CSV table of C-alpha atoms in Angstrom, one decimal:
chain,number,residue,atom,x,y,z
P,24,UNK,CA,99.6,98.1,56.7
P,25,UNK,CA,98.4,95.7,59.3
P,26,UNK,CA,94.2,96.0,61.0
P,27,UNK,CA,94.9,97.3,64.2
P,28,UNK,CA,92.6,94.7,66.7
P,29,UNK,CA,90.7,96.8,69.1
P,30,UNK,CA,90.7,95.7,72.7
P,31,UNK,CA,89.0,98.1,73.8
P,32,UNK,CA,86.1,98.5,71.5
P,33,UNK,CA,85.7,94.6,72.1
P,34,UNK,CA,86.2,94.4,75.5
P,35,UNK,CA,83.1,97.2,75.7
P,36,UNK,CA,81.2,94.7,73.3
P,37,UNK,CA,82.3,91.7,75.8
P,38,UNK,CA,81.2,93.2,78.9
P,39,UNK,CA,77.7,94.9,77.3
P,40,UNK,CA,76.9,91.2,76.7
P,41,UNK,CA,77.9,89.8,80.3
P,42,UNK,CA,75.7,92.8,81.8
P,43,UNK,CA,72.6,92.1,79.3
P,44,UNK,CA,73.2,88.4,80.6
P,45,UNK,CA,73.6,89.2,84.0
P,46,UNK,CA,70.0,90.2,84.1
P,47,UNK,CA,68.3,87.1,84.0
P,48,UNK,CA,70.2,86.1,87.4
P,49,UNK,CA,68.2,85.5,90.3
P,50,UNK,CA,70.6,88.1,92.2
P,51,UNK,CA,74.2,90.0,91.0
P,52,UNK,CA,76.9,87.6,90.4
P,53,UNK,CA,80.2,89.0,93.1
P,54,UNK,CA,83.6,89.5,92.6
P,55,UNK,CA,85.5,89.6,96.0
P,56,UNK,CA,89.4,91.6,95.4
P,57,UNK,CA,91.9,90.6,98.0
P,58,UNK,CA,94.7,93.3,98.2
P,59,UNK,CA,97.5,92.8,100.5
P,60,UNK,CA,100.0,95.9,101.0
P,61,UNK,CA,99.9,99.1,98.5
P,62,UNK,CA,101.8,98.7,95.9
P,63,UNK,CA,100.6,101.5,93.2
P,64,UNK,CA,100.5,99.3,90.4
P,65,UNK,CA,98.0,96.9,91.9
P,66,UNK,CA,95.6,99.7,93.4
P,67,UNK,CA,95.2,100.8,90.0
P,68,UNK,CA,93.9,97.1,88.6
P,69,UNK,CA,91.7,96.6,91.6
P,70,UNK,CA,90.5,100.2,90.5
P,71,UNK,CA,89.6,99.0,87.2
P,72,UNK,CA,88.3,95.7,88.2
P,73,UNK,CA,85.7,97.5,90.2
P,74,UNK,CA,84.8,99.6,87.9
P,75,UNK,CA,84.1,96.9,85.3
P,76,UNK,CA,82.1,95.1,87.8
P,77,UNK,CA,80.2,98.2,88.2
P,78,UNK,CA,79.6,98.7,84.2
P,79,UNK,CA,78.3,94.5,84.2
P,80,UNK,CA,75.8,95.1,87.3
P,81,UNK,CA,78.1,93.2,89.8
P,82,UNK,CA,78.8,93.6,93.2
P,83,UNK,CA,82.7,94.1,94.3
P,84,UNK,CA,83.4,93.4,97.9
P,85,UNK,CA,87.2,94.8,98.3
P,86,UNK,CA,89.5,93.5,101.4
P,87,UNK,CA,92.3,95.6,101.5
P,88,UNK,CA,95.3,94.2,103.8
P,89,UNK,CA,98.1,95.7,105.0
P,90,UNK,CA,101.2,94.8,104.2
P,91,UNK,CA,102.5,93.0,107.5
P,92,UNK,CA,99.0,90.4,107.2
P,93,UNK,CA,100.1,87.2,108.6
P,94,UNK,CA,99.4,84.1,106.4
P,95,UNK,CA,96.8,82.5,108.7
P,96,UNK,CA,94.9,85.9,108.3
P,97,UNK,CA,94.9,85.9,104.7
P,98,UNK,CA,94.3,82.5,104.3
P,99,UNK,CA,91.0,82.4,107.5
P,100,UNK,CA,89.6,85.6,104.5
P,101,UNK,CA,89.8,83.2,102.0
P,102,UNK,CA,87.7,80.6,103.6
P,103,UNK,CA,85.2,83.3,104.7
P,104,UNK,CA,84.6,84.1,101.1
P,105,UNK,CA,84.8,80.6,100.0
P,106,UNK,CA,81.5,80.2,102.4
P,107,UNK,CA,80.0,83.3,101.5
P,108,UNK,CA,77.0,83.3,99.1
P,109,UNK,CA,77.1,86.4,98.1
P,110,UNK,CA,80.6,85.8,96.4
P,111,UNK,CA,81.3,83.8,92.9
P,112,UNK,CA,84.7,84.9,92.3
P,113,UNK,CA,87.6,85.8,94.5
P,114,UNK,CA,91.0,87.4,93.4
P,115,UNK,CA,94.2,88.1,95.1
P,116,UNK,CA,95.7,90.6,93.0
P,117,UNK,CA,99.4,89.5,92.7
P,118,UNK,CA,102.2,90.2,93.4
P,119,UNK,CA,101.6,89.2,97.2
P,120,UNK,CA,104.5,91.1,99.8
P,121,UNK,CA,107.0,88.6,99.6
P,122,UNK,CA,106.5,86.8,103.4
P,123,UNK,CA,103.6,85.1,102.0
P,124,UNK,CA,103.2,82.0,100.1
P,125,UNK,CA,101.6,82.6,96.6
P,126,UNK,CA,101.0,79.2,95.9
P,127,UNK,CA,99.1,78.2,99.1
P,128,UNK,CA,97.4,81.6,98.9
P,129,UNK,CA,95.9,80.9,95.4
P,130,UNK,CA,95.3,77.1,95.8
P,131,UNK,CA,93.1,77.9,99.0
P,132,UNK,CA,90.8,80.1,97.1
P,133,UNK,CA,87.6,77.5,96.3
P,134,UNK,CA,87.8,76.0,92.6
P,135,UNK,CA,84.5,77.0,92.1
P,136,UNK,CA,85.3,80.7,92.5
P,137,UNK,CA,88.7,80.8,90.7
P,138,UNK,CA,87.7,83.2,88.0
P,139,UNK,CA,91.4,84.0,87.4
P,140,UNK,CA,91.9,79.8,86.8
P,141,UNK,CA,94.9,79.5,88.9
P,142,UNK,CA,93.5,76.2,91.1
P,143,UNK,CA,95.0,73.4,89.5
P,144,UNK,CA,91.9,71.4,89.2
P,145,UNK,CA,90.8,74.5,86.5
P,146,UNK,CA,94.2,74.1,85.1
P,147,UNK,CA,94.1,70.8,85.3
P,148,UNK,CA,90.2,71.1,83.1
P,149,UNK,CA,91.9,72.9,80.9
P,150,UNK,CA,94.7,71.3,79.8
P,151,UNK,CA,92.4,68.1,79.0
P,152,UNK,CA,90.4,70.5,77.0
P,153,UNK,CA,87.0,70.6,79.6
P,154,UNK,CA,87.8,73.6,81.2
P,155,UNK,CA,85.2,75.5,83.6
P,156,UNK,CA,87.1,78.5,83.1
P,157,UNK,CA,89.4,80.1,80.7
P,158,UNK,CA,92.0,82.0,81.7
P,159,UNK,CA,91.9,85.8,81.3
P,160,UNK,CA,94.3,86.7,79.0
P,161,UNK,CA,95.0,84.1,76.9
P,162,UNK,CA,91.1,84.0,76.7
P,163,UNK,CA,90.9,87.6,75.7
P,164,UNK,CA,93.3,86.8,72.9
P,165,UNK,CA,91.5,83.6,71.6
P,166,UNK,CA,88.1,86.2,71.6
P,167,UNK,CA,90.0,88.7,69.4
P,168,UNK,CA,91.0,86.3,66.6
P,169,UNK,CA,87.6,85.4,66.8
P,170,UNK,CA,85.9,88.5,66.7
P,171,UNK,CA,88.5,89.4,63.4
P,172,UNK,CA,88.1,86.0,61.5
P,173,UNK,CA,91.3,84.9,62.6
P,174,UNK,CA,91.8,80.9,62.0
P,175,UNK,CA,94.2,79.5,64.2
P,176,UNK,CA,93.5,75.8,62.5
P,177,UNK,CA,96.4,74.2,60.7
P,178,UNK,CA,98.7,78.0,61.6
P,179,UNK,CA,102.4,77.9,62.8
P,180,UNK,CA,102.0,80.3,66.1
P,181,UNK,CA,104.9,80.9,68.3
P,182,UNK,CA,104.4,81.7,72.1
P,183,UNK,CA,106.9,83.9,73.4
P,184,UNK,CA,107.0,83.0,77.5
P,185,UNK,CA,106.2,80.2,79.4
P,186,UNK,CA,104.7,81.1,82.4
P,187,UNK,CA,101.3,79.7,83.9
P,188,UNK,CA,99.1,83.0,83.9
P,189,UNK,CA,99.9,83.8,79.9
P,190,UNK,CA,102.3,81.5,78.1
P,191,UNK,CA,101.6,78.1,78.9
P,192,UNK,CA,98.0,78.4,78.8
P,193,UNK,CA,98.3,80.5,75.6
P,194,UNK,CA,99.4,77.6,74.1
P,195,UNK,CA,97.0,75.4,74.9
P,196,UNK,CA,94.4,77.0,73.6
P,197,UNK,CA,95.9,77.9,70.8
P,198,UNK,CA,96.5,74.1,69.9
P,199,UNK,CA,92.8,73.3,71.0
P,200,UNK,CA,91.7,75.1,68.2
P,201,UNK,CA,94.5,73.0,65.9
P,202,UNK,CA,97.3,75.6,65.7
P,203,UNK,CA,101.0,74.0,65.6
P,204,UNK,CA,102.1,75.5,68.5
P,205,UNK,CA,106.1,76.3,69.8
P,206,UNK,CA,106.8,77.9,73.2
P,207,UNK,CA,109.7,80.0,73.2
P,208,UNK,CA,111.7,81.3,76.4
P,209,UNK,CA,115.1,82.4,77.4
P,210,UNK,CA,117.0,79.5,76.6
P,211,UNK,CA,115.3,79.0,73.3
P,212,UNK,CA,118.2,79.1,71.1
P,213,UNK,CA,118.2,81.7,67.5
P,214,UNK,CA,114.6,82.7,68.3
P,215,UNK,CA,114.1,85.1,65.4
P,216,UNK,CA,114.2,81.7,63.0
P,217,UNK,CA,111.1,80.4,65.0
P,218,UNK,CA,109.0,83.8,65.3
P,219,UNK,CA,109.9,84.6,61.5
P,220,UNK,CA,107.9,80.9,60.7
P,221,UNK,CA,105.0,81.8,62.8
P,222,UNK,CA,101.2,82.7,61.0
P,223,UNK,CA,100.3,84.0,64.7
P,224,UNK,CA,103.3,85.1,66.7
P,225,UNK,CA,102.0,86.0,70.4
P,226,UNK,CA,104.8,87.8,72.9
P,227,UNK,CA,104.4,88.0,76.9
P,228,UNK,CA,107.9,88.3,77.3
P,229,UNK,CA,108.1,91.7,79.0
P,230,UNK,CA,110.9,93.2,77.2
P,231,UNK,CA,111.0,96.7,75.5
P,232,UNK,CA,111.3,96.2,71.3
P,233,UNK,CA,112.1,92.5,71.8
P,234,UNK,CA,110.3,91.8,68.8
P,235,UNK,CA,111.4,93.6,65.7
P,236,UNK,CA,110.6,94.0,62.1
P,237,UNK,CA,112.9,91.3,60.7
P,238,UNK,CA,112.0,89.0,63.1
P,239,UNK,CA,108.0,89.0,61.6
P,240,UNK,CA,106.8,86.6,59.0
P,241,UNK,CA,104.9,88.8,56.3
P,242,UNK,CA,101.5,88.6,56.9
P,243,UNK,CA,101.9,87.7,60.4
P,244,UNK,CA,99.1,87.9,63.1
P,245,UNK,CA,100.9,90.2,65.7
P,246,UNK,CA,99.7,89.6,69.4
P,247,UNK,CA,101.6,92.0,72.1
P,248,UNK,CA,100.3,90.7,75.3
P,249,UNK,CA,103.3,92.6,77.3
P,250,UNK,CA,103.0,95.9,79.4
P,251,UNK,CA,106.1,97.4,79.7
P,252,UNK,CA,107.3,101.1,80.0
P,253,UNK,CA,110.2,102.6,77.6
P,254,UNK,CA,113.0,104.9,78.2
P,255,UNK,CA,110.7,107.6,78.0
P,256,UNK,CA,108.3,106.5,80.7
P,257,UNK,CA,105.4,105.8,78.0
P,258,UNK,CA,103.6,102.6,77.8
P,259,UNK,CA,104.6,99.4,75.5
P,260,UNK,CA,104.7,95.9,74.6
P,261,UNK,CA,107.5,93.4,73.4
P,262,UNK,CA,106.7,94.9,69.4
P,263,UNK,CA,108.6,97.7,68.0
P,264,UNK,CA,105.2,98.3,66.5
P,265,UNK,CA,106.1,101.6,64.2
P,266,UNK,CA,108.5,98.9,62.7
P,267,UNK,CA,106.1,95.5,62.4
P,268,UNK,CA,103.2,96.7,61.7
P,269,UNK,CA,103.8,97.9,58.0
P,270,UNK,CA,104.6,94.0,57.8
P,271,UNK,CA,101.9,92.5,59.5
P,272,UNK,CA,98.4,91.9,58.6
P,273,UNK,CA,97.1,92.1,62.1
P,274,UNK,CA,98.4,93.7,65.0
P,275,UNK,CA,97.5,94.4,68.8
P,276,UNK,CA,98.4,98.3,70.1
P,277,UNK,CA,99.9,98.7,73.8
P,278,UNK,CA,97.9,100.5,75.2
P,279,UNK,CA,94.3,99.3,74.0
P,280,UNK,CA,94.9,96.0,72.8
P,281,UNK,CA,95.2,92.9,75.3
P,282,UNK,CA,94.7,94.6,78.6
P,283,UNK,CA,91.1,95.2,77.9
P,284,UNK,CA,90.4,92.3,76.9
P,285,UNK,CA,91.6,90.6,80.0
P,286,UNK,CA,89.6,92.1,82.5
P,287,UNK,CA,86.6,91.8,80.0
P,288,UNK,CA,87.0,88.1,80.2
P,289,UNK,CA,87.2,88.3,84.1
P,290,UNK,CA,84.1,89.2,83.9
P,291,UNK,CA,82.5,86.8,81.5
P,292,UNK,CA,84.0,83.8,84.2
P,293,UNK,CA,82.5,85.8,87.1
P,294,UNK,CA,79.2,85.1,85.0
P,295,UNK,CA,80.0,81.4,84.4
P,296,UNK,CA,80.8,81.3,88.3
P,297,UNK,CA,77.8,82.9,89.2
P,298,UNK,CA,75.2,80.7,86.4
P,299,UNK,CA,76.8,77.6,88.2
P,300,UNK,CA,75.9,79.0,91.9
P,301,UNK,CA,72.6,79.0,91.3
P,302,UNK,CA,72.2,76.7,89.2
P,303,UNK,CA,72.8,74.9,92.6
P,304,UNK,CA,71.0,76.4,94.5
């Protein structure tokens, strides 16, 4: 029977050491939320990005939009925050209404106080392995192998998804820290012969029971980064995990595993943000 890793408890243990040292700041680091339009799903993670601000000591300044905002509006907030002192990190929760052009929207936000490391200059850090910040997820999950004793040196680990915000960063830091990495996506061809070779097999795919028991190495690392909702309405990943995790050794739950963890490391780069700021000053 697999270890189930913890998100939760870490992401408590994450955030009680960004609070302890957020103390020895000359003033509280600031996390500005940008939310355009009311989708239900994005009031509830500005929600619980506020509150985790609250729990480190942090100031939240929210700017809630309407959905209509014109692009010169959003982008003339963007610059006011860029300028304002009081602010180290600024997020536009996505997805933005669909008028509005997500890549000019996240590439005006200053690099400086991309805590979510969308800017390509932080991508840009990171892919030559200098990076100023790490990107939330795949960050929380490089801090869970971690906190378990999970070596990703000389493993086989499969990345299921490519996109920029999980998958291809994923990967690179998973082969920073000398894993042999494949990224898998929906033209990769007989993918249960790649995810039954991987030592650490990590799935942002966002498809209910995509991965299944015979598709899982024994003794696999099991990393369900996904949020889906099955047939019932209840909360998932990509893992039929009643079926895997009898066969893994390690395994993340959905709910409580990844999704702590991310907005824990959003706060840990509102710290880094905020150390540089005045540092400067």
């Amino acid at each position: 029977m697999a270890t189930r890793i913890d998100g939760k408890a870490l992401a408590a243990k994450v955030k009680a050491q960004v609070a302890e040292a957020a103390k020895g700041l000359s003033r509280q680091p600031g996390l500005a939320v940008i939310l355009v339009g009311n989708d239900p799903a994005s009031r509830v993670y500005v929600n619980g990005k506020e509150r985790d601000c609250a729990e480190c000591g942090f100031q939240s300044f929210e700017h809630a939009l309407p959905e209509e905002t014109a692009q010169a509006e959003l982008l003339a907030l963007i610059e006011e925050l860029n300028q304002d002192p009081r602010v180290d990190g600024i997020l536009c929760q996505l997805p933005l209404p669909s008028h509005l052009d997500e890549d000019a929207v996240l590439n005006a936000i200053a690099r400086d106080k991309d805590v979510d490391c969308f800017h390509p200059y932080n991508v840009g850090r990171l892919a030559a392995g200098d990076p100023v910040f790490l990107p939330c997820t795949p960050a929380g999950v490089m801090e869970m192998l971690r906190e378990y004793g999970i070596s990703v040196r000389g493993k086989r680990c499969a990345v299921l998804g490519r996109s920029n915000i999980v998958g291809k960063p994923m990967a690179m830091l998973l082969l920073q820290q000398d894993g042999t990495v494949t990224v898998c996506h929906s033209k990769t061809p007989d993918l249960a012969a790649i995810t039954r070779e991987a030592d650490i097999l990590v799935s942002a795919v966002g498809r209910v029971s995509l991965i299944t028991a015979d598709m899982v190495k024994e003794g696999a690392v099991v990393i369900d980064v996904a949020m889906n909702r099955n047939g019932e309405g209840k909360l998932c990943g990509d893992v039929d995990y009643a079926g895997v995790e009898p066969k893994a050794s390690y395994i993340t739950p959905v709910p409580g595993g990844v999704g702590p963890m991310t907005r824990a490391m959003l706060m840990r780069n509102i710290l880094t943000a905020a150390r540089h700021h005045q540092a400067e000053n």
